[in-house]
């Protein structure tokens, strides 16, 4: 294994002033502060915009640490400058973090950052609080797995739609542990490269108006497919989309056994003619048509899948994250977590509807989102906002009825 000496002399920083620099800086020496934690980014990959994804990871790790009640070991497969690993040590109470990044040039900055976790470790690998390596993430995970070294949490902050890490990452997590996976390929989730989504996630993705939610579902579905082949099941704890990048991040709990409800993995469709969305199981393939076509096969139906069609988040879990964020004083996360809580209602189907689409189809001006949601709820439908799209709602109300309700609202 390409494990370099673990602790060595730290690089000297010529300009240690805590300046705020442009994101993704490749600057000789720059200091950043994130949630009160100071670190350097010099010469390594760093995006300030990814802070929320790191916050959510830290909250999950901290909850896991409390549930374990004892030691917690984390593998940060693509650590960049090491800020994530540092935060897992300092803020989530990890007892050990393995920080890996293929880029050997960032070794100095990672080691320097992790040294800020304090607690100089005595010799002896098991007693060390952290280890830094520079190898392909798959290789490190596979080698650890072969030596029966598993982790309580594995964080894979990968680029694009590279899904080649999924198998080794799943195998590296202890049962009941956490797997935090990533996709940053908005082009594929947007349906512009269906052959790529098929190769990466086993799902043929076509363009749909709620493609950013499809991106999360494609990632969960792809991970689930890999897990099932290995005899595991994955439970989505939260799913997070950020338009910076874009970035799709999903926290999954690794469990033994098969998918509980096969209805949560199937095909989704959107009708370009009437805007109606429907889910289809494998058994219904070949019988797919939109209600607007009176049972006739319709060219206006766009179908993607198979993808995860179940809940994007576990409501109880997000509730615990919200509580912990309050304890940490991270009140700015409240809005996002509350929106995720709303989205967790199991009665809500996949997808979201943009208010502008309802207005365009109803040939009216866009109604206020809040008023439309209240009207839908008064009519007995479930409606929530979406953390993914600002002026959109998630509802079990069919598009045709949404249009009627929006028109009525216009006449009041
Ligand atoms: C998105 S950045 C990670 C950012 C970091 N996790 C953070 O929160 O700031 C991806 C990193 O993966 C590293 N990388 C790319 N391919 C890799 C591979 N196959 N194995 C390990 N690291 C890899 C890159 O050098 C880069 O630093």
Short mmCIF file of C-alpha atoms and ligand atoms in Angstrom, two decimals:
data_model
loop_
_atom_site.label_atom_id
_atom_site.label_comp_id
_atom_site.label_asym_id
_atom_site.label_seq_id
_atom_site.Cartn_x
_atom_site.Cartn_y
_atom_site.Cartn_z
CA UNK A 1 0.00 0.00 0.00
CA UNK A 2 1.32 3.46 -0.84
CA UNK A 3 1.20 4.60 2.77
CA UNK A 4 3.81 7.26 3.32
CA UNK A 5 5.36 7.97 6.73
CA UNK A 6 2.48 9.09 8.87
CA UNK A 7 3.77 12.08 10.75
CA UNK A 8 6.57 14.23 9.51
CA UNK A 9 7.83 17.77 9.84
CA UNK A 10 5.11 20.28 9.16
CA UNK A 11 5.39 22.82 6.35
CA UNK A 12 6.01 26.40 7.43
CA UNK A 13 3.36 28.88 6.45
CA UNK A 14 4.82 32.16 5.26
CA UNK A 15 1.57 34.07 5.61
CA UNK A 16 -0.59 32.66 8.37
CA UNK A 17 -3.11 35.52 8.53
CA UNK A 18 -6.73 34.24 8.54
CA UNK A 19 -7.67 35.70 5.15
CA UNK A 20 -10.83 34.76 3.32
CA UNK A 21 -9.75 33.71 -0.16
CA UNK A 22 -11.68 32.86 -3.32
CA UNK A 23 -13.13 29.33 -3.31
CA UNK A 24 -11.24 26.45 -4.92
CA UNK A 25 -8.01 28.31 -4.43
CA UNK A 26 -4.70 26.90 -5.50
CA UNK A 27 -2.78 29.47 -3.56
CA UNK A 28 0.65 28.94 -2.03
CA UNK A 29 -0.62 29.50 1.53
CA UNK A 30 -4.18 30.39 2.53
CA UNK A 31 -6.01 30.09 5.80
CA UNK A 32 -9.72 29.39 6.10
CA UNK A 33 -12.13 29.14 9.01
CA UNK A 34 -15.17 26.84 8.83
CA UNK A 35 -17.52 26.58 11.81
CA UNK A 36 -14.76 27.91 14.00
CA UNK A 37 -12.17 25.41 12.77
CA UNK A 38 -9.01 26.91 11.23
CA UNK A 39 -7.19 25.13 8.43
CA UNK A 40 -4.97 25.70 5.40
CA UNK A 41 -5.91 25.02 1.80
CA UNK A 42 -2.61 25.77 0.08
CA UNK A 43 -2.16 23.91 -3.18
CA UNK A 44 -4.98 21.46 -2.53
CA UNK A 45 -8.57 21.14 -3.66
CA UNK A 46 -10.96 23.19 -1.55
CA UNK A 47 -14.41 24.62 -2.16
CA UNK A 48 -15.93 26.88 0.42
CA UNK A 49 -19.36 26.22 -1.13
CA UNK A 50 -19.18 22.58 -0.01
CA UNK A 51 -19.32 23.60 3.66
CA UNK A 52 -22.97 22.57 4.08
CA UNK A 53 -22.19 19.06 2.79
CA UNK A 54 -19.40 18.89 5.37
CA UNK A 55 -21.70 20.24 8.13
CA UNK A 56 -24.26 17.54 7.39
CA UNK A 57 -21.53 14.88 7.41
CA UNK A 58 -20.26 16.14 10.78
CA UNK A 59 -23.77 16.13 12.27
CA UNK A 60 -24.30 12.53 11.11
CA UNK A 61 -20.91 11.43 12.41
CA UNK A 62 -21.58 13.11 15.78
CA UNK A 63 -24.95 11.35 16.05
CA UNK A 64 -23.29 8.06 15.18
CA UNK A 65 -20.58 8.63 17.76
CA UNK A 66 -23.28 9.16 20.42
CA UNK A 67 -25.15 6.03 19.31
CA UNK A 68 -21.96 3.96 19.41
CA UNK A 69 -21.09 5.32 22.83
CA UNK A 70 -17.44 4.40 22.24
CA UNK A 71 -14.77 4.66 19.58
CA UNK A 72 -15.65 5.81 16.07
CA UNK A 73 -13.34 5.24 13.08
CA UNK A 74 -13.86 7.20 9.86
CA UNK A 75 -12.35 6.79 6.39
CA UNK A 76 -12.22 10.05 4.39
CA UNK A 77 -11.50 8.55 0.97
CA UNK A 78 -10.82 11.80 -0.98
CA UNK A 79 -9.91 14.31 1.67
CA UNK A 80 -8.65 17.26 -0.44
CA UNK A 81 -6.91 19.53 2.09
CA UNK A 82 -8.17 17.42 5.02
CA UNK A 83 -10.72 19.92 6.42
CA UNK A 84 -13.43 17.25 6.52
CA UNK A 85 -11.19 14.84 8.45
CA UNK A 86 -10.19 17.61 10.83
CA UNK A 87 -13.84 18.44 11.47
CA UNK A 88 -14.70 14.76 12.05
CA UNK A 89 -11.99 14.67 14.71
CA UNK A 90 -12.70 18.01 16.33
CA UNK A 91 -16.48 18.34 16.03
CA UNK A 92 -17.88 14.81 15.67
CA UNK A 93 -15.64 13.21 18.29
CA UNK A 94 -14.12 10.62 15.93
CA UNK A 95 -11.46 8.64 17.74
CA UNK A 96 -9.62 7.86 14.49
CA UNK A 97 -9.71 9.26 10.96
CA UNK A 98 -7.91 7.84 7.94
CA UNK A 99 -7.48 10.72 5.47
CA UNK A 100 -6.64 9.66 1.94
CA UNK A 101 -6.13 11.70 -1.21
CA UNK A 102 -4.52 10.52 -4.45
CA UNK A 103 -2.76 13.85 -4.79
CA UNK A 104 0.54 13.43 -2.98
CA UNK A 105 1.34 17.14 -3.40
CA UNK A 106 -1.29 17.98 -0.77
CA UNK A 107 0.39 15.84 1.89
CA UNK A 108 2.01 18.78 3.69
CA UNK A 109 -1.24 20.71 4.01
CA UNK A 110 -3.26 17.64 5.12
CA UNK A 111 -0.72 16.70 7.79
CA UNK A 112 -0.55 20.30 8.96
CA UNK A 113 -4.35 20.53 9.17
CA UNK A 114 -4.78 17.23 11.01
CA UNK A 115 -2.11 18.25 13.48
CA UNK A 116 -4.63 20.88 14.58
CA UNK A 117 -6.78 18.05 15.95
CA UNK A 118 -4.38 18.04 18.89
CA UNK A 119 -3.64 15.13 21.18
CA UNK A 120 -0.20 14.17 19.89
CA UNK A 121 -0.50 10.45 19.42
CA UNK A 122 1.89 7.98 20.96
CA UNK A 123 3.62 5.55 18.59
CA UNK A 124 1.63 2.49 17.54
CA UNK A 125 -0.91 2.66 14.72
CA UNK A 126 -4.04 1.82 16.71
CA UNK A 127 -3.35 4.59 19.20
CA UNK A 128 -2.97 7.24 16.49
CA UNK A 129 -5.88 9.63 15.99
CA UNK A 130 -5.23 9.97 12.27
CA UNK A 131 -3.36 8.56 9.33
CA UNK A 132 -2.68 10.19 5.95
CA UNK A 133 -2.23 8.20 2.74
CA UNK A 134 -1.94 9.00 -0.97
CA UNK A 135 -3.34 6.15 -2.96
CA UNK A 136 -6.33 5.38 -5.12
CA UNK A 137 -9.32 5.31 -2.74
CA UNK A 138 -10.47 1.93 -4.08
CA UNK A 139 -7.09 0.44 -3.37
CA UNK A 140 -7.00 1.67 0.24
CA UNK A 141 -10.55 0.45 0.90
CA UNK A 142 -9.92 -2.93 -0.75
CA UNK A 143 -6.67 -3.46 1.16
CA UNK A 144 -8.32 -2.55 4.46
CA UNK A 145 -11.24 -4.84 3.71
CA UNK A 146 -8.90 -7.75 2.94
CA UNK A 147 -7.25 -7.15 6.31
CA UNK A 148 -10.73 -7.06 7.91
CA UNK A 149 -10.29 -3.40 8.86
CA UNK A 150 -13.72 -1.78 8.66
CA UNK A 151 -14.91 1.74 9.47
CA UNK A 152 -17.92 3.18 11.29
CA UNK A 153 -18.25 5.76 8.54
CA UNK A 154 -16.87 6.09 5.02
CA UNK A 155 -17.05 9.45 3.21
CA UNK A 156 -16.41 9.36 -0.55
CA UNK A 157 -16.33 12.92 -1.90
CA UNK A 158 -15.77 11.96 -5.53
CA UNK A 159 -16.05 13.88 -8.80
CA UNK A 160 -18.53 13.37 -11.65
CA UNK A 161 -20.48 10.15 -11.96
CA UNK A 162 -17.60 7.93 -10.95
CA UNK A 163 -19.38 5.05 -9.21
CA UNK A 164 -16.38 2.72 -9.19
CA UNK A 165 -15.94 3.42 -5.45
CA UNK A 166 -19.37 2.20 -4.40
CA UNK A 167 -18.58 -1.50 -3.95
CA UNK A 168 -15.37 -1.13 -2.00
CA UNK A 169 -16.94 1.65 0.08
CA UNK A 170 -19.96 -0.49 1.00
CA UNK A 171 -17.64 -3.35 1.96
CA UNK A 172 -15.54 -0.99 4.12
CA UNK A 173 -18.44 0.05 6.37
CA UNK A 174 -19.31 -1.87 9.54
CA UNK A 175 -22.89 -3.15 9.73
CA UNK A 176 -25.12 -0.32 10.94
CA UNK A 177 -22.42 2.18 9.90
CA UNK A 178 -22.64 5.20 7.60
CA UNK A 179 -21.74 5.63 3.95
CA UNK A 180 -21.67 9.19 2.55
CA UNK A 181 -21.54 9.13 -1.26
CA UNK A 182 -21.39 11.78 -3.98
CA UNK A 183 -22.15 12.55 -7.59
CA UNK A 184 -21.37 15.88 -9.23
CA UNK A 185 -22.57 15.01 -12.70
CA UNK A 186 -25.57 17.25 -13.33
CA UNK A 187 -25.28 16.62 -17.05
CA UNK A 188 -25.98 12.90 -16.56
CA UNK A 189 -28.74 13.35 -13.96
CA UNK A 190 -30.27 15.92 -16.31
CA UNK A 191 -30.82 13.14 -18.83
CA UNK A 192 -28.23 14.34 -21.33
CA UNK A 193 -26.07 11.19 -21.16
CA UNK A 194 -28.35 8.19 -20.55
CA UNK A 195 -25.60 5.75 -21.57
CA UNK A 196 -23.37 7.23 -18.85
CA UNK A 197 -26.04 6.95 -16.13
CA UNK A 198 -26.69 3.39 -17.27
CA UNK A 199 -23.00 2.53 -17.02
CA UNK A 200 -22.49 4.27 -13.66
CA UNK A 201 -25.73 3.64 -11.80
CA UNK A 202 -27.58 1.02 -13.88
CA UNK A 203 -30.31 3.58 -14.60
CA UNK A 204 -31.33 5.01 -17.96
CA UNK A 205 -31.98 8.68 -17.11
CA UNK A 206 -33.89 10.98 -19.44
CA UNK A 207 -34.61 14.66 -18.95
CA UNK A 208 -37.35 15.48 -16.47
CA UNK A 209 -38.32 18.87 -14.95
CA UNK A 210 -37.20 17.64 -11.50
CA UNK A 211 -33.87 16.30 -12.74
CA UNK A 212 -31.96 17.44 -9.64
CA UNK A 213 -34.09 15.18 -7.46
CA UNK A 214 -33.62 12.44 -10.05
CA UNK A 215 -29.84 12.90 -9.54
CA UNK A 216 -30.21 11.98 -5.87
CA UNK A 217 -32.49 9.04 -6.70
CA UNK A 218 -30.09 7.81 -9.38
CA UNK A 219 -27.21 7.86 -6.87
CA UNK A 220 -29.20 6.07 -4.13
CA UNK A 221 -30.47 3.51 -6.64
CA UNK A 222 -26.97 2.86 -7.98
CA UNK A 223 -25.56 2.37 -4.48
CA UNK A 224 -28.48 0.12 -3.58
CA UNK A 225 -27.88 -2.03 -6.65
CA UNK A 226 -24.23 -2.54 -5.65
CA UNK A 227 -25.18 -3.24 -2.03
CA UNK A 228 -27.81 -5.81 -2.99
CA UNK A 229 -25.27 -7.72 -5.07
CA UNK A 230 -23.09 -7.92 -1.93
CA UNK A 231 -25.97 -9.02 0.35
CA UNK A 232 -26.47 -5.63 1.98
CA UNK A 233 -29.27 -3.14 2.17
CA UNK A 234 -28.92 0.65 2.31
CA UNK A 235 -31.28 2.99 4.12
CA UNK A 236 -31.20 6.65 3.00
CA UNK A 237 -30.85 8.89 6.08
CA UNK A 238 -30.70 12.19 4.21
CA UNK A 239 -30.19 13.36 0.63
CA UNK A 240 -28.75 16.77 -0.19
CA UNK A 241 -28.57 18.65 -3.47
CA UNK A 242 -26.49 21.77 -3.85
CA UNK A 243 -26.51 23.82 -7.06
CA UNK A 244 -22.82 24.69 -6.57
CA UNK A 245 -21.19 22.11 -8.74
CA UNK A 246 -23.90 20.72 -8.76
CA UNK A 247 -23.32 18.31 -5.89
CA UNK A 248 -25.53 15.36 -5.00
CA UNK A 249 -24.74 13.88 -1.57
CA UNK A 250 -26.49 10.98 0.14
CA UNK A 251 -25.97 9.53 3.61
CA UNK A 252 -26.84 5.84 3.75
CA UNK A 253 -26.93 3.35 6.60
CA UNK A 254 -25.43 -0.02 5.66
CA UNK A 255 -27.54 -2.93 6.85
CA UNK A 256 -27.47 -6.67 6.27
CA UNK A 257 -30.16 -8.17 4.01
CA UNK A 258 -32.24 -7.33 0.99
CA UNK A 259 -34.32 -4.28 0.11
CA UNK A 260 -37.32 -4.21 2.49
CA UNK A 261 -39.80 -2.90 -0.02
CA UNK A 262 -39.03 -3.54 -3.71
CA UNK A 263 -41.65 -0.84 -4.51
CA UNK A 264 -38.96 1.69 -3.54
CA UNK A 265 -36.82 0.80 -6.57
CA UNK A 266 -38.46 1.20 -9.96
CA UNK A 267 -39.24 3.43 -12.92
CA UNK A 268 -40.53 6.98 -12.96
CA UNK A 269 -42.30 8.76 -15.77
CA UNK A 270 -43.22 12.30 -16.76
CA UNK A 271 -45.71 13.19 -19.47
CA UNK A 272 -44.52 16.10 -21.57
CA UNK A 273 -48.09 16.65 -22.79
CA UNK A 274 -49.97 17.02 -19.47
CA UNK A 275 -47.13 17.22 -16.90
CA UNK A 276 -48.34 14.21 -14.92
CA UNK A 277 -45.76 12.00 -13.17
CA UNK A 278 -46.20 8.34 -12.27
CA UNK A 279 -44.13 5.49 -10.91
CA UNK A 280 -44.02 2.06 -12.53
CA UNK A 281 -42.83 -1.26 -11.16
CA UNK A 282 -40.91 -3.83 -13.22
CA UNK A 283 -44.17 -5.79 -13.64
CA UNK A 284 -45.83 -2.75 -15.23
CA UNK A 285 -43.19 -2.36 -17.93
CA UNK A 286 -44.93 -2.61 -21.28
CA UNK A 287 -48.18 -1.23 -19.87
CA UNK A 288 -47.02 2.32 -19.39
CA UNK A 289 -49.36 5.06 -20.52
CA UNK A 290 -50.46 8.42 -19.18
CA UNK A 291 -54.08 9.00 -18.05
CA UNK A 292 -54.21 11.90 -20.56
CA UNK A 293 -53.88 9.40 -23.42
CA UNK A 294 -56.93 7.24 -22.53
CA UNK A 295 -54.95 4.03 -22.30
CA UNK A 296 -53.12 4.58 -25.59
CA UNK A 297 -49.34 4.23 -25.82
CA UNK A 298 -48.05 7.78 -25.69
CA UNK A 299 -44.89 9.29 -27.20
CA UNK A 300 -45.17 12.13 -24.71
CA UNK A 301 -44.23 9.82 -21.81
CA UNK A 302 -40.59 10.07 -20.71
CA UNK A 303 -39.41 7.16 -18.56
CA UNK A 304 -36.27 6.93 -16.40
CA UNK A 305 -35.03 4.16 -14.16
CA UNK A 306 -34.68 2.04 -12.27
CA UNK A 307 -34.04 4.57 -9.49
CA UNK A 308 -34.80 4.87 -5.78
CA UNK A 309 -38.46 5.95 -5.49
CA UNK A 310 -38.78 5.81 -1.68
CA UNK A 311 -38.30 8.65 0.80
CA UNK A 312 -35.22 10.86 0.30
CA UNK A 313 -34.72 11.20 4.04
CA UNK A 314 -35.51 9.41 7.28
CA UNK A 315 -37.73 11.87 9.19
CA UNK A 316 -36.61 10.76 12.67
CA UNK A 317 -32.98 10.98 11.67
CA UNK A 318 -33.30 14.46 10.16
CA UNK A 319 -35.16 15.49 13.34
CA UNK A 320 -32.13 14.39 15.37
CA UNK A 321 -29.80 16.30 13.03
CA UNK A 322 -31.94 19.41 13.48
CA UNK A 323 -31.75 19.09 17.26
CA UNK A 324 -27.98 18.60 17.18
CA UNK A 325 -27.49 21.55 14.81
CA UNK A 326 -29.31 23.65 17.44
CA UNK A 327 -27.02 22.28 20.17
CA UNK A 328 -23.96 23.16 18.05
CA UNK A 329 -25.35 26.64 17.44
CA UNK A 330 -25.48 26.01 13.68
CA UNK A 331 -28.84 27.74 13.43
CA UNK A 332 -28.32 28.68 9.78
CA UNK A 333 -28.86 24.98 8.93
CA UNK A 334 -32.35 25.02 10.43
CA UNK A 335 -34.10 26.15 7.25
CA UNK A 336 -32.53 23.38 5.16
CA UNK A 337 -33.12 20.65 7.76
CA UNK A 338 -36.72 21.74 8.34
CA UNK A 339 -37.33 21.59 4.60
CA UNK A 340 -35.82 18.10 4.50
CA UNK A 341 -38.15 17.13 7.37
CA UNK A 342 -41.15 18.36 5.36
CA UNK A 343 -39.95 16.37 2.34
CA UNK A 344 -39.69 13.21 4.46
CA UNK A 345 -43.47 12.67 4.57
CA UNK A 346 -43.82 9.10 3.27
CA UNK A 347 -47.06 10.03 1.49
CA UNK A 348 -45.15 12.33 -0.89
CA UNK A 349 -44.22 10.79 -4.23
CA UNK A 350 -40.94 11.37 -6.10
CA UNK A 351 -40.36 14.65 -7.95
CA UNK A 352 -41.43 18.23 -7.46
CA UNK A 353 -43.56 20.60 -9.49
CA UNK A 354 -42.34 24.09 -10.28
CA UNK A 355 -45.03 26.71 -9.67
CA UNK A 356 -44.13 28.28 -13.02
CA UNK A 357 -44.98 25.03 -14.80
CA UNK A 358 -48.43 24.95 -13.15
CA UNK A 359 -48.94 28.60 -14.12
CA UNK A 360 -47.81 28.00 -17.70
CA UNK A 361 -50.11 25.01 -18.11
CA UNK A 362 -52.99 26.88 -16.38
CA UNK A 363 -52.27 29.98 -18.54
CA UNK A 364 -52.26 32.22 -15.47
CA UNK A 365 -49.67 34.27 -13.62
CA UNK A 366 -47.67 32.26 -11.09
CA UNK A 367 -49.55 32.10 -7.78
CA UNK A 368 -47.60 32.54 -4.53
CA UNK A 369 -46.12 29.18 -3.47
CA UNK A 370 -47.45 29.44 0.11
CA UNK A 371 -51.01 30.15 -1.04
CA UNK A 372 -50.94 27.25 -3.50
CA UNK A 373 -49.64 24.87 -0.83
CA UNK A 374 -52.39 25.93 1.61
CA UNK A 375 -55.07 25.39 -1.04
CA UNK A 376 -53.71 21.93 -1.86
CA UNK A 377 -53.65 21.02 1.84
CA UNK A 378 -57.22 22.31 2.31
CA UNK A 379 -58.29 20.00 -0.52
CA UNK A 380 -56.77 17.08 1.42
CA UNK A 381 -53.50 16.72 -0.47
CA UNK A 382 -50.03 16.52 1.07
CA UNK A 383 -47.79 19.40 0.02
CA UNK A 384 -44.30 20.46 1.03
CA UNK A 385 -41.55 22.70 -0.25
CA UNK A 386 -38.47 21.16 -1.86
CA UNK A 387 -34.94 21.79 -0.58
CA UNK A 388 -33.79 21.41 -4.19
CA UNK A 389 -35.88 23.99 -6.00
CA UNK A 390 -36.97 27.26 -4.40
CA UNK A 391 -40.23 27.93 -6.23
CA UNK A 392 -41.44 24.33 -6.37
CA UNK A 393 -43.58 22.02 -4.29
CA UNK A 394 -43.82 18.31 -3.66
CA UNK A 395 -47.35 16.97 -3.60
CA UNK A 396 -49.46 13.87 -4.11
CA UNK A 397 -51.93 16.01 -6.08
CA UNK A 398 -51.97 15.19 -9.82
CA UNK A 399 -50.89 17.98 -12.18
CA UNK A 400 -54.41 18.38 -13.65
CA UNK A 401 -55.86 19.08 -10.17
CA UNK A 402 -52.95 21.39 -9.31
CA UNK A 403 -53.87 23.41 -12.39
CA UNK A 404 -57.55 23.60 -11.34
CA UNK A 405 -56.65 24.65 -7.81
CA UNK A 406 -54.20 27.30 -9.09
CA UNK A 407 -56.90 28.72 -11.42
CA UNK A 408 -59.40 28.93 -8.54
CA UNK A 409 -56.78 30.78 -6.52
CA UNK A 410 -56.40 33.31 -9.34
CA UNK A 411 -60.13 34.14 -9.27
CA UNK A 412 -60.32 34.84 -5.53
C1 LIG B 1 -14.04 16.92 -4.33
S1 LIG B 1 -12.37 16.84 -3.87
C2 LIG B 1 -12.41 16.50 -2.19
C3 LIG B 1 -12.73 17.66 -1.33
C4 LIG B 1 -12.71 17.38 0.15
N1 LIG B 1 -13.35 16.13 0.51
C5 LIG B 1 -13.35 18.53 0.92
O1 LIG B 1 -14.38 18.36 1.59
O2 LIG B 1 -12.81 19.64 0.82
C6 LIG B 1 -11.87 15.33 -4.55
C7 LIG B 1 -10.46 14.90 -4.20
O3 LIG B 1 -10.30 13.57 -4.64
C8 LIG B 1 -8.97 13.37 -5.00
N2 LIG B 1 -8.99 12.17 -5.86
C9 LIG B 1 -9.36 12.09 -7.16
N3 LIG B 1 -9.36 10.79 -7.56
C10 LIG B 1 -9.00 10.05 -6.48
C11 LIG B 1 -8.85 8.66 -6.26
N4 LIG B 1 -9.07 7.77 -7.25
N5 LIG B 1 -8.49 8.23 -5.04
C12 LIG B 1 -8.26 9.12 -4.04
N6 LIG B 1 -8.39 10.46 -4.20
C13 LIG B 1 -8.77 10.92 -5.39
C14 LIG B 1 -8.54 14.67 -5.63
O4 LIG B 1 -7.14 14.84 -5.51
C15 LIG B 1 -9.33 15.69 -4.82
O5 LIG B 1 -8.55 16.27 -3.82
#
